[in-house]
Coordinates of C-alpha atoms in Angstrom, one line a residue:
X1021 CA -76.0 21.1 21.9
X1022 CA -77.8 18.7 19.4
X1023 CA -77.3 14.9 19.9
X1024 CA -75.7 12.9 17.4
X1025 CA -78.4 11.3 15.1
X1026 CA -76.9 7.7 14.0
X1027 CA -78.6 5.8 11.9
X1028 CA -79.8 2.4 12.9
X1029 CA -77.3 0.3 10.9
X1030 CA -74.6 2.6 12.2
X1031 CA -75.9 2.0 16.0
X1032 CA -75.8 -1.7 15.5
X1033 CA -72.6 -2.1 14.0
X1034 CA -71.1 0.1 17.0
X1035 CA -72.7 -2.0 19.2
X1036 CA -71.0 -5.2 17.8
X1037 CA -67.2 -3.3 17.8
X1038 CA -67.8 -2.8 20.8
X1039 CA -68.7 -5.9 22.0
X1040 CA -65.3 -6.9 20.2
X1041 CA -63.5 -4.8 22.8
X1042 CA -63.9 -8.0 25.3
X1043 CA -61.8 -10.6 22.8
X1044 CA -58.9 -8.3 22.5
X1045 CA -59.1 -7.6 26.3
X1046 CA -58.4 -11.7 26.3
X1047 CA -55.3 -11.0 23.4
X1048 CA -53.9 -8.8 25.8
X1049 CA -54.3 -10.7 28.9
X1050 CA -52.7 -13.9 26.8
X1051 CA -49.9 -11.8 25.2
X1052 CA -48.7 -11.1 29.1
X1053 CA -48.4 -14.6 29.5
X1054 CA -46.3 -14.5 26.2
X1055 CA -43.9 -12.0 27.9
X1056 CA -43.9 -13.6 31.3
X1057 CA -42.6 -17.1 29.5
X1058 CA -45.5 -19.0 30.6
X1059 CA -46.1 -19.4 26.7
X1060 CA -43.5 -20.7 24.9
X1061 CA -43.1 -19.1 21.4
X1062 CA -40.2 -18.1 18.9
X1063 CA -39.4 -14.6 18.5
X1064 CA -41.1 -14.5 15.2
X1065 CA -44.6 -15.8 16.7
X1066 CA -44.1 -13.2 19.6
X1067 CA -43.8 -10.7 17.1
X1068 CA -46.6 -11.6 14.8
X1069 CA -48.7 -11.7 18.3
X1070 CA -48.2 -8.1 19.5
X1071 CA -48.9 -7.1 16.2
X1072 CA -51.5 -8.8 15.7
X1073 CA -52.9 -7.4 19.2
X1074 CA -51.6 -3.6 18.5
X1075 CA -53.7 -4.0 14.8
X1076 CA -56.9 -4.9 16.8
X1077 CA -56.8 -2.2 19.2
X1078 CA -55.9 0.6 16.7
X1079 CA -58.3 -0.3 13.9
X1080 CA -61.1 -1.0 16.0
X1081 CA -60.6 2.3 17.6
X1082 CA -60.2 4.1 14.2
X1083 CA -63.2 2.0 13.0
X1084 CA -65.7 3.5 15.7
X1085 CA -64.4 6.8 14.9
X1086 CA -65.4 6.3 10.8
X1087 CA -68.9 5.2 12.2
X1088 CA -69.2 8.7 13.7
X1089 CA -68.3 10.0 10.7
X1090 CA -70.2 7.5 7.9
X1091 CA -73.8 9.2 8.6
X1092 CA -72.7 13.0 7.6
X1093 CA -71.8 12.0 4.3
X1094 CA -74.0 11.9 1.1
X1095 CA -72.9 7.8 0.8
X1096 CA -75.6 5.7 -0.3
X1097 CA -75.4 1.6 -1.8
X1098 CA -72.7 0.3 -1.7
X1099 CA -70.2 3.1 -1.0
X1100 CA -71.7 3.6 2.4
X1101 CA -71.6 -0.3 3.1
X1102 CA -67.4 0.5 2.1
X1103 CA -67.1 3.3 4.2
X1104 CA -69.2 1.6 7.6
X1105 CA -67.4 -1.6 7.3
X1106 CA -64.0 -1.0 5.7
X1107 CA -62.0 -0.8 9.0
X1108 CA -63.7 -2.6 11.2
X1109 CA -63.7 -5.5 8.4
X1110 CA -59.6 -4.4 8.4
X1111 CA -59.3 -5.2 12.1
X1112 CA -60.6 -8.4 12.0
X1113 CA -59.3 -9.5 8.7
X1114 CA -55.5 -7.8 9.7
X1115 CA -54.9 -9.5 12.9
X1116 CA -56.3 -12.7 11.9
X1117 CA -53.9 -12.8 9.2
X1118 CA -51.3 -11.9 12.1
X1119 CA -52.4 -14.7 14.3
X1120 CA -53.4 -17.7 12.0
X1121 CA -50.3 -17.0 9.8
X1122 CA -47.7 -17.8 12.8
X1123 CA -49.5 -21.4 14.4
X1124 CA -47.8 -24.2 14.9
X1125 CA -45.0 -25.1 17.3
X1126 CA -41.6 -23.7 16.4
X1127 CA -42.9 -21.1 13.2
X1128 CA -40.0 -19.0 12.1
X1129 CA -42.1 -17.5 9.4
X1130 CA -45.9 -16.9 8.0
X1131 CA -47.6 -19.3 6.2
X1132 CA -50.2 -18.6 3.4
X1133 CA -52.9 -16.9 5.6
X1134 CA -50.9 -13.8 5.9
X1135 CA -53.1 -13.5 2.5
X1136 CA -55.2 -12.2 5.5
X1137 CA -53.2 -9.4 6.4
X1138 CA -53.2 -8.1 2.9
X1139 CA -56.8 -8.7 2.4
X1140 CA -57.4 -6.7 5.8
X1141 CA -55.3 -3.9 3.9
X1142 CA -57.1 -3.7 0.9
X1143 CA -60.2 -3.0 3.3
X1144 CA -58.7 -0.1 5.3
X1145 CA -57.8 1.4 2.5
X1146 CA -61.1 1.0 0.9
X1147 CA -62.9 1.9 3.6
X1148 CA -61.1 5.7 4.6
X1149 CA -60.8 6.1 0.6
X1150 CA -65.0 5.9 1.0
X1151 CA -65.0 7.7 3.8
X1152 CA -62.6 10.5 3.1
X1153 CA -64.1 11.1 -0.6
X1154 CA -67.7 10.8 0.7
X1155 CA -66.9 13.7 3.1
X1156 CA -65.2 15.9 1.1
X1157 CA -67.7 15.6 -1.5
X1158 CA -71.0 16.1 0.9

């Protein structure tokens, strides 16, 4: 069997999703409090918090899967940068959006930084659109 050959910026931007994994190990330890009512919330911000914490875990999954993916296509410039930092920019961007959007005691609805969350899309989708193509086209 032949190792997998990543290249270096690939490696170190693995290395730094990973390292990611610990924060939304925290998320999930404080969204247990959120369900045990040791956090008081309204339904919206307990929403907005388990997504938020589901979009983390997902796209930062689906972004070291891409990585695996990034170096066997024919992607150079900036179309590579797309494709290696699409999702994982989505994971951060999304859930942020989720998060900062529903602060503040007693928040029945987002405020302006659920700009975030559609920022965060526009990433995702950039970044499997560079993917995808750059695959099918190697």
């Amino acid at each position: 069997m032949t190792p997998l050959q990543l290249s270096q910026e690939t490696r170190w931007i693995a290395g730094v999703v990973l390292l990611t994994i610990v924060t939304i190990e925290f998320g999930g330890w404080f969204l247990s409090k959120i369900v045990r009512g040791q956090v008081s919330m309204t339904p919206f911000q307990q929403a907005f918090a388990r997504a938020g914490h589901a979009h983390a875990g997902v796209l930062v999954t689906l972004g070291l899967v891409c990585l695996l993916f990034v170096d066997a296509t024919g992607l150079s410039g900036v179309p590579v940068w797309i494709a290696r930092l699409g999702v994982p920019a989505a994971a951060v961007l999304m859930s942020a959006g989720f998060f900062l959007s529903s602060l503040g005691q007693g928040t029945t609805r987002p405020n302006r930084l659920i700009a975030l969350l559609w920022i965060g899309a526009l990433c995702l989708a950039a970044g499997v659109l560079s993917l995808g193509i750059g695959l099918l086209t190697s």
